[in-house]
Amino acid sequence: MAPRHVLAVIATAVAMLAARRAHAWQEAHQTGDDVRVHVDPAGQADVEHRIRWHVVRGPLKSIELVSVDPAAVVDADVVITADDGRALTGHAIRRDERTVRVTIDEPRAVMRGNFTFDVRWHMDLVASRSLTRDGATWRLGWSAPVATDGYDAAKTVFELPAAPDAPVAIVADTGAVDEAVVASLRRDPGTDVLDLVRPHVARGEAPVWTLRVDPRALALVADPTLRPPSETKPPPEPDRVRDASVAAGLAALALAF
């Protein structure tokens, strides 16, 4: 083979390799995660994550949520919304005990732009030991998935049944009110809504929250580690025989006088 033919073959191979690499190159970044946690009186939680991604170059085939509680029952159907209003679909499955993969049904539709993944799951906060006793009150510990990339304004909304004492974010180690978060409380009829915003979440960090909760908000929870039997058993029946005897004695005294 002539030298010029060899050079042509090499040039063609290099061009094809470069084209393949360019075709395979992808870039996408997580830009946020808004969470809503609705808790019912029995300690059952319905969780919604609205996870935002910015795709520089696609197609984006899947995303992974790392450090999802093993007790979470993940909804398989995922709705993906593009910034232009297009609705796409995806499916969530567990890869292992702590990782959930969301696969996009039409990757070619996720080539460039901003996309929001609506991922939902259900948790039993009592069975998962997310609720713990803390003196006369309870603690609710919560952790979101690990951030793939750093982002600002990590927002979490907790909706709990109304109780005399409102829920409050605290520092897990000290029990003091967490001053590092922006918190707002709305007390609706029958529901306490606590909005929490952490200013920044770093890459590889999981937004973690600890709440102080009034046990009266979760009146249907009867787990003995949270509510000892002495707190749940009904008051003793009145001793009607003794009461009648006392009444008869008083009547006899009155007659004697």
mmCIF file of N, CA and C in Angstrom, residues 130-142 158 160 163 165-178 185 192 194 196 209-215 217-218:
data_model
loop_
_atom_site.group_PDB
_atom_site.id
_atom_site.type_symbol
_atom_site.label_atom_id
_atom_site.label_comp_id
_atom_site.label_asym_id
_atom_site.label_seq_id
_atom_site.Cartn_x
_atom_site.Cartn_y
_atom_site.Cartn_z
ATOM 1 N N SER A 130 -37.749 6.374 61.673
ATOM 2 C CA SER A 130 -37.504 7.789 61.416
ATOM 3 C C SER A 130 -38.060 8.649 62.544
ATOM 4 N N LEU A 131 -39.008 8.090 63.295
ATOM 5 C CA LEU A 131 -39.554 8.758 64.472
ATOM 6 C C LEU A 131 -38.907 8.164 65.721
ATOM 7 N N THR A 132 -38.420 9.017 66.606
ATOM 8 C CA THR A 132 -37.822 8.567 67.863
ATOM 9 C C THR A 132 -38.353 9.424 69.008
ATOM 10 N N ARG A 133 -38.311 8.847 70.202
ATOM 11 C CA ARG A 133 -38.789 9.554 71.383
ATOM 12 C C ARG A 133 -37.683 10.464 71.909
ATOM 13 N N ASP A 134 -38.068 11.665 72.332
ATOM 14 C CA ASP A 134 -37.120 12.632 72.874
ATOM 15 C C ASP A 134 -37.767 13.317 74.072
ATOM 16 N N GLY A 135 -37.717 12.622 75.215
ATOM 17 C CA GLY A 135 -38.377 13.147 76.405
ATOM 18 C C GLY A 135 -39.884 13.154 76.209
ATOM 19 N N ALA A 136 -40.491 14.317 76.402
ATOM 20 C CA ALA A 136 -41.944 14.429 76.252
ATOM 21 C C ALA A 136 -42.350 14.642 74.806
ATOM 22 N N THR A 137 -41.386 14.836 73.916
ATOM 23 C CA THR A 137 -41.696 15.072 72.509
ATOM 24 C C THR A 137 -41.093 13.958 71.653
ATOM 25 N N TRP A 138 -41.320 14.036 70.335
ATOM 26 C CA TRP A 138 -40.736 13.095 69.380
ATOM 27 C C TRP A 138 -39.852 13.846 68.408
ATOM 28 N N ARG A 139 -38.940 13.074 67.810
ATOM 29 C CA ARG A 139 -38.105 13.614 66.744
ATOM 30 C C ARG A 139 -38.424 12.899 65.440
ATOM 31 N N LEU A 140 -38.448 13.678 64.370
ATOM 32 C CA LEU A 140 -38.587 13.130 63.032
ATOM 33 C C LEU A 140 -37.304 13.417 62.271
ATOM 34 N N GLY A 141 -36.576 12.353 61.905
ATOM 35 C CA GLY A 141 -35.355 12.513 61.133
ATOM 36 C C GLY A 141 -35.624 12.270 59.660
ATOM 37 N N TRP A 142 -35.106 13.158 58.815
ATOM 38 C CA TRP A 142 -35.384 13.058 57.390
ATOM 39 C C TRP A 142 -34.125 13.353 56.584
ATOM 40 N N PHE A 158 -42.830 20.149 55.083
ATOM 41 C CA PHE A 158 -43.424 19.088 55.890
ATOM 42 C C PHE A 158 -44.868 19.468 56.216
ATOM 43 N N LEU A 160 -47.924 18.166 58.514
ATOM 44 C CA LEU A 160 -48.273 17.266 59.601
ATOM 45 C C LEU A 160 -49.643 17.634 60.154
ATOM 46 N N ALA A 163 -51.401 20.178 65.839
ATOM 47 C CA ALA A 163 -51.219 19.816 67.248
ATOM 48 C C ALA A 163 -51.029 21.098 68.047
ATOM 49 N N ASP A 165 -48.583 22.050 69.929
ATOM 50 C CA ASP A 165 -47.228 22.556 69.708
ATOM 51 C C ASP A 165 -46.844 22.322 68.252
ATOM 52 N N ALA A 166 -46.408 23.363 67.582
ATOM 53 C CA ALA A 166 -46.072 23.277 66.161
ATOM 54 C C ALA A 166 -44.732 22.570 65.954
ATOM 55 N N PRO A 167 -44.531 21.928 64.811
ATOM 56 C CA PRO A 167 -43.231 21.321 64.511
ATOM 57 C C PRO A 167 -42.172 22.397 64.310
ATOM 58 N N VAL A 168 -40.931 22.059 64.644
ATOM 59 C CA VAL A 168 -39.840 23.012 64.510
ATOM 60 C C VAL A 168 -38.570 22.267 64.124
ATOM 61 N N ALA A 169 -37.737 22.861 63.279
ATOM 62 C CA ALA A 169 -36.460 22.268 62.879
ATOM 63 C C ALA A 169 -35.440 22.495 63.986
ATOM 64 N N ILE A 170 -34.721 21.434 64.356
ATOM 65 C CA ILE A 170 -33.740 21.520 65.428
ATOM 66 C C ILE A 170 -32.402 20.951 64.958
ATOM 67 N N VAL A 171 -31.352 21.237 65.732
ATOM 68 C CA VAL A 171 -30.039 20.641 65.506
ATOM 69 C C VAL A 171 -30.022 19.285 66.194
ATOM 70 N N ALA A 172 -29.708 18.238 65.438
ATOM 71 C CA ALA A 172 -29.810 16.876 65.969
ATOM 72 C C ALA A 172 -28.938 16.672 67.199
ATOM 73 N N ASP A 173 -27.742 17.244 67.217
ATOM 74 C CA ASP A 173 -26.800 16.993 68.320
ATOM 75 C C ASP A 173 -27.200 17.674 69.613
ATOM 76 N N THR A 174 -27.791 18.865 69.516
ATOM 77 C CA THR A 174 -28.059 19.656 70.721
ATOM 78 C C THR A 174 -29.539 19.785 71.061
ATOM 79 N N GLY A 175 -30.411 19.607 70.059
ATOM 80 C CA GLY A 175 -31.834 19.820 70.295
ATOM 81 C C GLY A 175 -32.238 21.284 70.225
ATOM 82 N N ALA A 176 -31.272 22.175 69.978
ATOM 83 C CA ALA A 176 -31.591 23.599 69.856
ATOM 84 C C ALA A 176 -32.230 23.886 68.502
ATOM 85 N N VAL A 177 -32.965 24.976 68.439
ATOM 86 C CA VAL A 177 -33.592 25.374 67.174
ATOM 87 C C VAL A 177 -32.500 25.616 66.136
ATOM 88 N N ASP A 178 -32.712 25.061 64.923
ATOM 89 C CA ASP A 178 -31.726 25.176 63.843
ATOM 90 C C ASP A 178 -31.809 26.577 63.232
ATOM 91 N N LEU A 185 -43.691 28.870 59.104
ATOM 92 C CA LEU A 185 -44.745 27.968 59.575
ATOM 93 C C LEU A 185 -46.107 28.537 59.224
ATOM 94 N N ASP A 192 -50.432 21.533 60.076
ATOM 95 C CA ASP A 192 -49.304 22.436 60.274
ATOM 96 C C ASP A 192 -48.341 22.248 59.107
ATOM 97 N N LEU A 194 -44.743 23.282 57.576
ATOM 98 C CA LEU A 194 -43.443 23.859 57.893
ATOM 99 C C LEU A 194 -42.580 23.873 56.637
ATOM 100 N N LEU A 196 -38.989 24.692 54.966
ATOM 101 C CA LEU A 196 -37.585 24.826 55.344
ATOM 102 C C LEU A 196 -36.743 25.016 54.088
ATOM 103 N N TRP A 209 -32.685 16.831 57.744
ATOM 104 C CA TRP A 209 -33.509 17.632 58.650
ATOM 105 C C TRP A 209 -33.849 16.812 59.895
ATOM 106 N N THR A 210 -33.963 17.497 61.016
ATOM 107 C CA THR A 210 -34.477 16.901 62.247
ATOM 108 C C THR A 210 -35.557 17.826 62.781
ATOM 109 N N LEU A 211 -36.756 17.282 62.998
ATOM 110 C CA LEU A 211 -37.874 18.083 63.507
ATOM 111 C C LEU A 211 -38.240 17.638 64.910
ATOM 112 N N ARG A 212 -38.624 18.604 65.729
ATOM 113 C CA ARG A 212 -39.272 18.287 67.007
ATOM 114 C C ARG A 212 -40.775 18.281 66.750
ATOM 115 N N VAL A 213 -41.428 17.160 67.100
ATOM 116 C CA VAL A 213 -42.837 16.966 66.760
ATOM 117 C C VAL A 213 -43.636 16.710 68.034
ATOM 118 N N ASP A 214 -44.786 17.333 68.127
ATOM 119 C CA ASP A 214 -45.720 17.081 69.222
ATOM 120 C C ASP A 214 -46.358 15.705 69.008
ATOM 121 N N PRO A 215 -46.231 14.767 69.967
ATOM 122 C CA PRO A 215 -46.827 13.434 69.787
ATOM 123 C C PRO A 215 -48.334 13.475 69.522
ATOM 124 N N ALA A 217 -49.796 15.214 67.460
ATOM 125 C CA ALA A 217 -50.034 15.349 66.025
ATOM 126 C C ALA A 217 -50.227 13.989 65.368
ATOM 127 N N LEU A 218 -49.607 12.954 65.946
ATOM 128 C CA LEU A 218 -49.654 11.599 65.373
ATOM 129 C C LEU A 218 -50.406 10.700 66.340
#
